[in-house]
Amino acid sequence: MAVSANGGFHPINLDDYEATAKERLTTQAHGYFSSGANDQWTLRENREAFNRIRLRPRVLNDVSKVNLNTSILGHTSTMPVLVAPTGMQKLAHPEGETATARAAREVGVPMTLSTMSTTPLEEVAESSGKGLRFFQLYVFQQRELTVQLIKRAEAAGYSAIVLTVDVPAMGRREADLRNHFTLPPHLTLANFDEETHGATRLCGAREAARDGSGGDFGLADTKSALSAYVNSMYDGSLTWKTIDWLKSITALPVIVKGIMTPEDALLAREHGVSAIWVSNHGGRQLDGVDAPITVLPSIKQALAEKPVMESHFRMPTRMAIWVDGGVRRGSDILKALALGADMVAVGRPVLWGLACGGQQGVVDVLSMIREELTLAMKLAGCNDVKKVSRQLVRLAHEPV
Ligand SMILES: Cc1cc2nc3c(=O)[nH]c(=O)nc-3n(C[C@H](O)[C@H](O)[C@H](O)COP(=O)(O)O)c2cc1C
Ligand SMILES: CCCCCCC(=O)C(=O)O
């Protein structure tokens, strides 16, 4: 990282943001944001998998101008990048999700707001203004509460519902256990009512975690307050019928986040979703699964080979593929596009930007991603994201 004479912060890559964010965050917050599940093999693999993919540059192709504009669900994004949902952003900065929303709007990319936001979804919508925003949904055992969240997201102008399907139970994040992670008293899960739901319940979990009593959640040393909350509140009985139900109660496009196999990608298409989001939740759920970028080619191939199944649901003409996990370089985005992604999401880098500089920090992170992507495109001989093709990359098992 470049350090000026007065010790100022001059990040030159996304890892520099992470290093500085670590210095600024509490141990608990940094542990929650950065960690993966169990031995964190998948967390590391998300990065390493990108390093195994080689680029195949073409030359003499006029790259004096590079076009990154991308169409997403009938809207426009200024690059094929979106902000992934991450919970509890006020742990990173007092302005939390509103700062992220303003930054995403400024840069012209979509933001996905987490159900587990520390700012009410309506307030985030107001900050986002005309910015494109999606609402990430967790389905609660209290179905009525889930329906209310969807109705509120529709009323507040969110343009899609992103249903996360890889949290039937909370992954085992050992940093949260070691740090006795709790939400600080001044923060709440702001999409919920103190009386009836979330904030109150997480407070219960917080006290139980602190005094080791187990409290209402029966916490032991092997459970964190977060896992106690998730395991007692989220609906672990979701099936593919849940997608049909969701589509029956909202006219918004439905995206399914957490797809990792061709089999599930095909099922998602049968159930009429608008996009699948290939993701292993940033290595935070099942440790030992492949990186999303590794499974992307087989998912793309299965969708291309198998015809769209007939069903009584309205089918999108083409189901889009979004991907996330370990994206830290512009060239990672180029690799993902070449392997079949329509959009690429970033999670932790946005949190690091938020911790380093609030709204401006997130703008800087997204702008750095844009600059790196533009340069990678030029050096690879590609002047338009729409023209990125499979020929641009070589996988380890393919001949040179
Ligand atoms: C701190 C943190 C909180 C997250 N919260 C959510 C969430 O509330 N909902 C969700 O669907 N995914 C959540 N995720 C997963 C991200 O949406 C995304 O899949 C992941 O972070 C991508 O990997 P990356 O961080 O390497 O970019 C969270 C990830 C992190 C790091
Ligand atoms: C208060 C519960 C936090 C739920 C999980 C948010 C998430 O998806 C993640 O941390 O990962």
Coordinates of N, CA and C and ligand atoms in Angstrom, one line a residue, residues 32-35 43 46 84-88 114-116 136-138 162-164 166-167 173 234 257 277 279-284 324-328 345-349 351, ligand 1:
Y32 N -16.5 -11.3 12.1 CA -17.8 -11.7 11.5 C -17.7 -11.4 9.9
F33 N -17.1 -10.3 9.5 CA -17.0 -10.0 8.1 C -16.1 -10.9 7.4
S34 N -14.9 -11.1 7.9 CA -13.8 -11.8 7.2 C -13.9 -13.3 7.1
S35 N -14.5 -13.9 8.1 CA -14.3 -15.3 8.3 C -15.2 -16.2 7.4
L43 N -13.2 -20.8 1.7 CA -12.9 -19.4 1.7 C -11.6 -19.1 0.9
N46 N -12.0 -20.0 -2.9 CA -12.6 -19.0 -3.7 C -11.6 -18.0 -4.4
A84 N -23.2 -7.4 -3.5 CA -23.8 -8.6 -2.9 C -24.4 -8.2 -1.6
P85 N -25.4 -8.9 -1.1 CA -26.0 -8.6 0.2 C -25.1 -9.0 1.3
T86 N -24.8 -8.1 2.2 CA -24.1 -8.5 3.4 C -24.8 -7.9 4.7
G87 N -24.9 -8.7 5.7 CA -25.7 -8.3 6.9 C -25.0 -7.3 7.7
M88 N -25.7 -6.5 8.5 CA -25.3 -5.7 9.6 C -24.1 -4.7 9.2
S114 N -29.5 -6.8 2.2 CA -29.7 -8.0 3.0 C -31.0 -7.8 3.9
T115 N -31.7 -8.9 4.1 CA -32.8 -9.0 5.1 C -32.2 -8.5 6.5
M116 N -30.9 -8.9 6.7 CA -30.3 -8.7 8.0 C -29.6 -7.3 8.1
Q136 N -32.7 -8.9 -0.8 CA -32.3 -10.3 -0.5 C -33.2 -10.8 0.6
L137 N -33.8 -11.9 0.4 CA -34.8 -12.4 1.3 C -34.3 -13.7 2.0
Y138 N -34.5 -13.7 3.3 CA -34.4 -15.0 4.1 C -35.9 -15.3 4.5
V162 N -34.2 -11.4 -4.2 CA -33.1 -12.4 -4.3 C -33.3 -13.4 -3.1
L163 N -33.7 -14.6 -3.4 CA -34.0 -15.6 -2.3 C -32.7 -16.4 -2.1
T164 N -32.2 -16.2 -0.9 CA -31.0 -17.0 -0.5 C -31.4 -18.4 0.0
D166 N -29.0 -21.0 0.6 CA -27.9 -21.8 1.1 C -27.7 -21.6 2.7
V167 N -28.8 -21.2 3.3 CA -28.7 -21.0 4.8 C -29.9 -21.8 5.4
R173 N -19.0 -20.7 12.0 CA -18.0 -19.7 11.8 C -17.2 -19.6 13.1
Y234 N -35.0 -18.9 11.1 CA -35.1 -19.1 9.6 C -35.9 -20.4 9.4
K257 N -30.3 -17.4 -5.0 CA -28.8 -17.2 -4.6 C -28.4 -18.4 -3.8
W277 N -28.0 -17.2 -8.9 CA -26.8 -16.6 -8.4 C -25.9 -17.7 -7.9
S279 N -23.1 -19.2 -6.0 CA -22.5 -18.7 -4.8 C -22.3 -19.8 -3.8
N280 N -21.2 -19.7 -3.0 CA -21.2 -20.6 -1.8 C -21.2 -19.7 -0.5
H281 N -21.8 -18.5 -0.7 CA -22.0 -17.6 0.5 C -20.6 -17.1 1.0
G282 N -19.7 -16.9 0.0 CA -18.4 -16.4 0.5 C -17.6 -17.3 1.4
G283 N -17.9 -18.7 1.2 CA -17.2 -19.7 2.0 C -17.6 -19.7 3.4
R284 N -18.8 -19.2 3.7 CA -19.3 -19.1 5.1 C -20.3 -20.2 5.5
D324 N -20.6 -15.0 -7.6 CA -19.8 -14.2 -6.6 C -18.8 -15.2 -5.9
G325 N -18.0 -14.6 -5.1 CA -17.1 -15.4 -4.3 C -15.6 -15.2 -4.6
G326 N -14.9 -14.4 -3.8 CA -13.5 -14.2 -4.0 C -13.1 -13.3 -5.1
V327 N -14.0 -12.5 -5.6 CA -13.7 -11.6 -6.7 C -12.9 -10.4 -6.1
R328 N -11.6 -10.3 -6.5 CA -10.8 -9.2 -5.9 C -10.0 -8.4 -6.9
A345 N -20.7 -10.4 -8.6 CA -21.0 -9.7 -7.4 C -19.8 -9.7 -6.5
V346 N -19.7 -8.6 -5.7 CA -18.7 -8.5 -4.7 C -19.3 -8.3 -3.3
G347 N -18.8 -9.0 -2.3 CA -19.3 -8.9 -1.0 C -18.4 -8.1 -0.1
R348 N -17.3 -8.8 0.4 CA -16.4 -8.2 1.4 C -15.7 -6.9 1.0
P349 N -15.3 -6.8 -0.3 CA -14.6 -5.6 -0.6 C -15.4 -4.3 -0.4
L351 N -17.6 -4.0 2.1 CA -17.5 -3.8 3.5 C -16.2 -3.2 3.9
Ligands
LIG1 C1 -20.2 -10.3 6.4 C2 -21.1 -11.0 5.4 C3 -22.4 -11.0 5.6 C4 -23.2 -11.7 4.6 N1 -24.6 -11.6 4.7 C5 -25.3 -12.1 3.7 C6 -26.7 -12.0 3.8 O1 -27.3 -11.4 4.7 N2 -27.5 -12.6 2.8 C7 -26.9 -13.3 1.8 O2 -27.6 -13.8 0.9 N3 -25.5 -13.4 1.7 C8 -24.8 -12.8 2.7 N4 -23.4 -12.9 2.6 C9 -22.8 -13.6 1.4 C10 -22.5 -12.5 0.2 O3 -23.8 -12.1 -0.3 C11 -21.7 -13.1 -0.9 O4 -22.3 -14.3 -1.3 C12 -20.2 -13.3 -0.5 O5 -19.8 -12.4 0.4 C13 -19.4 -13.2 -1.8 O6 -18.0 -13.5 -1.5 P1 -16.9 -12.3 -1.3 O7 -17.2 -11.8 0.1 O8 -15.7 -13.1 -1.4 O9 -17.1 -11.3 -2.4 C14 -22.6 -12.3 3.5 C15 -21.2 -12.3 3.4 C16 -20.4 -11.7 4.3 C17 -18.9 -11.7 4.1

